[in-house]
Amino acid sequence: MDKKRLFRMAYRVLENSTPLRMDCGELCSKACCKGDQETGMHLFPGEEQVYADPPSFLSISPTHIEIKGHSRLLIALCKGSCNRRLRPLSCRVFPLIPYLDKNNVLSIIMDPRAAHLCPIAGYTERNTLNLFFVRNVRNAFRLLMHDKEIKEYIVWLSRQIDDFNQLKGSFDAKTDSTER
């Protein structure tokens, strides 16, 4: 199956799904929609095919991050407002992220990297989110993982999350010991 079709199917699974039963952008003044290099959203491998002719609110740029055996990671930057039906996958699932453990078991977790930007990620447990949203995110990634390149990216992303959590844990431990 071609990736453009696969992503459109995943988008349909996520249609009308939101993390909270309210506009979460009201909590943070839409911090994830500011449209700068810090708040852009990465595209999943092949997702750029959906945006061959990007909508006017969105620009796509390569990052400095190169995935082993693949091309550079792409980032989608918005201009502060969008047509929600045309958002990239990362925007649709934020602040959640797919995670594959060492046994290839898929979990949908709160993205720990989002805590500095998103009040939901920083102060909310995943189980307090809209359960319909969490279920749809899981179903979308179950569908997408049938594609080998996307699954490899999710494995890579999961190891990045492991590294982030390990560094954060080391930093937290050092901060705790210096504050005594």
Short mmCIF file of C-alpha atoms in Angstrom, two decimals:
data_model
loop_
_atom_site.label_atom_id
_atom_site.label_comp_id
_atom_site.label_asym_id
_atom_site.label_seq_id
_atom_site.Cartn_x
_atom_site.Cartn_y
_atom_site.Cartn_z
CA MET A 1 0.00 0.00 0.00
CA ASP A 2 1.37 3.43 -0.82
CA LYS A 3 2.19 5.69 2.10
CA LYS A 4 -0.07 8.54 1.06
CA ARG A 5 -3.08 6.23 1.25
CA LEU A 6 -1.83 4.69 4.51
CA PHE A 7 -1.51 8.10 6.19
CA ARG A 8 -4.92 9.17 4.97
CA MET A 9 -6.38 6.03 6.54
CA ALA A 10 -4.61 6.83 9.83
CA TYR A 11 -5.90 10.41 9.66
CA ARG A 12 -9.45 9.08 9.30
CA VAL A 13 -8.98 6.92 12.40
CA LEU A 14 -8.00 10.07 14.29
CA GLU A 15 -10.73 12.27 12.86
CA ASN A 16 -12.62 14.18 15.56
CA SER A 17 -10.27 12.86 18.27
CA THR A 18 -8.79 15.33 20.74
CA PRO A 19 -6.77 14.85 23.94
CA LEU A 20 -9.37 16.56 26.11
CA ARG A 21 -13.08 17.11 25.72
CA MET A 22 -12.33 20.83 25.39
CA ASP A 23 -9.96 22.90 23.26
CA CYS A 24 -6.67 22.18 25.01
CA GLY A 25 -5.15 25.19 23.23
CA GLU A 26 -7.02 27.36 25.72
CA LEU A 27 -4.71 26.02 28.47
CA CYS A 28 -1.48 27.16 26.82
CA SER A 29 -2.42 29.78 24.22
CA LYS A 30 -1.87 27.16 21.51
CA ALA A 31 1.84 26.77 22.32
CA CYS A 32 2.25 23.82 19.94
CA CYS A 33 0.99 25.92 17.02
CA LYS A 34 3.50 28.79 17.20
CA GLY A 35 5.31 27.70 14.04
CA ASP A 36 8.99 27.93 15.01
CA GLN A 37 11.81 25.38 14.88
CA GLU A 38 11.23 24.54 18.53
CA THR A 39 7.54 23.72 18.12
CA GLY A 40 7.39 22.26 14.66
CA MET A 41 6.24 18.67 14.31
CA HIS A 42 8.29 15.91 12.71
CA LEU A 43 6.79 14.08 9.79
CA PHE A 44 6.75 10.31 9.82
CA PRO A 45 8.59 8.59 6.93
CA GLY A 46 6.66 9.05 3.70
CA GLU A 47 4.17 11.47 5.21
CA GLU A 48 5.58 14.23 3.03
CA GLN A 49 3.76 12.52 0.13
CA VAL A 50 0.49 13.76 1.66
CA TYR A 51 1.92 17.28 1.49
CA ALA A 52 3.36 17.25 -2.04
CA ASP A 53 1.38 20.48 -2.48
CA PRO A 54 1.37 21.81 1.10
CA PRO A 55 -1.50 24.00 2.29
CA SER A 56 -0.66 27.69 2.73
CA PHE A 57 -0.50 27.44 6.53
CA LEU A 58 2.23 24.77 6.47
CA SER A 59 5.84 24.61 5.35
CA ILE A 60 8.02 21.51 5.37
CA SER A 61 11.77 21.65 5.88
CA PRO A 62 14.54 19.12 6.40
CA THR A 63 16.10 18.97 9.85
CA HIS A 64 19.71 18.22 10.76
CA ILE A 65 18.59 14.80 12.07
CA GLU A 66 19.46 11.89 9.82
CA ILE A 67 17.82 8.54 10.47
CA LYS A 68 20.16 5.59 9.91
CA GLY A 69 19.52 4.12 6.48
CA HIS A 70 16.95 6.79 5.61
CA SER A 71 16.87 10.40 4.59
CA ARG A 72 16.81 13.42 6.85
CA LEU A 73 13.89 13.86 9.19
CA LEU A 74 11.42 16.48 7.97
CA ILE A 75 9.67 19.04 10.12
CA ALA A 76 6.29 20.68 9.48
CA LEU A 77 6.00 24.28 10.60
CA CYS A 78 2.66 25.98 10.79
CA LYS A 79 1.92 29.67 10.77
CA GLY A 80 -0.14 29.70 13.95
CA SER A 81 -3.50 28.49 12.67
CA CYS A 82 -4.48 25.65 10.43
CA ASN A 83 -7.16 23.63 8.80
CA ARG A 84 -7.32 20.87 11.42
CA ARG A 85 -8.27 18.30 8.76
CA LEU A 86 -4.91 18.90 7.03
CA ARG A 87 -2.61 18.61 10.07
CA PRO A 88 0.34 16.19 10.08
CA LEU A 89 0.18 13.03 12.16
CA SER A 90 2.39 14.38 14.96
CA CYS A 91 -0.02 17.29 15.45
CA ARG A 92 -3.00 14.96 15.51
CA VAL A 93 -1.56 12.74 18.26
CA PHE A 94 0.26 15.37 20.36
CA PRO A 95 1.14 15.08 23.26
CA LEU A 96 1.11 11.30 22.83
CA ILE A 97 3.70 9.28 20.98
CA PRO A 98 4.02 5.65 19.90
CA TYR A 99 6.57 3.64 21.84
CA LEU A 100 7.93 0.18 21.08
CA ASP A 101 9.67 -1.54 23.96
CA LYS A 102 12.61 -3.91 23.50
CA ASN A 103 10.10 -6.75 22.86
CA ASN A 104 8.34 -4.80 20.07
CA VAL A 105 5.24 -4.22 22.20
CA LEU A 106 3.45 -1.04 21.16
CA SER A 107 2.40 1.44 23.84
CA ILE A 108 0.98 4.90 23.47
CA ILE A 109 2.74 7.14 25.98
CA MET A 110 2.83 10.76 26.98
CA ASP A 111 5.77 12.26 25.09
CA PRO A 112 8.21 13.27 27.85
CA ARG A 113 9.82 15.83 25.51
CA ALA A 114 6.52 17.71 25.32
CA ALA A 115 6.39 18.57 29.04
CA HIS A 116 8.15 21.93 28.56
CA LEU A 117 5.56 23.01 26.00
CA CYS A 118 2.29 21.30 26.80
CA PRO A 119 0.53 21.59 30.15
CA ILE A 120 -1.25 18.31 29.44
CA ALA A 121 2.07 16.48 29.01
CA GLY A 122 3.62 18.11 32.04
CA TYR A 123 0.83 17.64 34.56
CA THR A 124 -1.53 14.98 33.31
CA GLU A 125 -1.41 11.20 33.38
CA ARG A 126 -2.19 9.53 30.08
CA ASN A 127 -5.19 7.78 31.63
CA THR A 128 -6.90 11.13 32.32
CA LEU A 129 -7.00 11.96 28.62
CA ASN A 130 -10.04 11.38 26.48
CA LEU A 131 -10.03 7.56 26.23
CA PHE A 132 -11.53 7.75 22.72
CA PHE A 133 -8.47 9.80 21.68
CA VAL A 134 -5.96 7.37 23.23
CA ARG A 135 -7.70 4.39 21.62
CA ASN A 136 -7.72 6.07 18.21
CA VAL A 137 -4.03 6.97 18.47
CA ARG A 138 -3.23 3.33 19.26
CA ASN A 139 -5.35 2.11 16.34
CA ALA A 140 -3.72 4.58 13.94
CA PHE A 141 -0.25 3.38 14.88
CA ARG A 142 -1.23 -0.27 14.69
CA LEU A 143 -2.24 0.45 11.11
CA LEU A 144 0.89 2.47 10.29
CA MET A 145 3.28 -0.13 11.71
CA HIS A 146 2.40 -2.47 8.85
CA ASP A 147 4.81 -0.31 6.86
CA LYS A 148 8.40 -1.42 7.50
CA GLU A 149 9.95 2.05 7.21
CA ILE A 150 7.42 3.60 9.60
CA LYS A 151 7.94 0.78 12.10
CA GLU A 152 11.73 1.27 11.90
CA TYR A 153 11.19 4.97 12.58
CA ILE A 154 9.01 4.19 15.61
CA VAL A 155 11.77 1.88 16.92
CA TRP A 156 14.32 4.69 16.42
CA LEU A 157 11.95 7.20 18.06
CA SER A 158 11.43 4.86 21.02
CA ARG A 159 15.19 4.62 21.59
CA GLN A 160 15.35 8.43 21.47
CA ILE A 161 12.69 8.52 24.19
CA ASP A 162 14.72 5.99 26.22
CA ASP A 163 17.81 8.19 25.88
CA PHE A 164 15.83 11.31 26.81
CA ASN A 165 14.38 9.64 29.91
CA GLN A 166 17.82 8.37 30.93
CA LEU A 167 19.37 11.84 30.56
CA LYS A 168 16.45 13.44 32.36
CA GLY A 169 16.80 10.93 35.20
CA SER A 170 20.53 11.69 35.47
CA PHE A 171 19.86 15.42 35.48
CA ASP A 172 17.09 15.08 38.07
CA ALA A 173 19.36 13.00 40.32
CA LYS A 174 22.17 15.61 40.07
CA THR A 175 19.72 18.45 40.76
CA ASP A 176 18.32 16.62 43.79
CA SER A 177 21.80 16.07 45.25
CA THR A 178 22.88 19.70 44.77
CA GLU A 179 19.72 21.04 46.39
CA ARG A 180 20.37 19.27 49.71
#
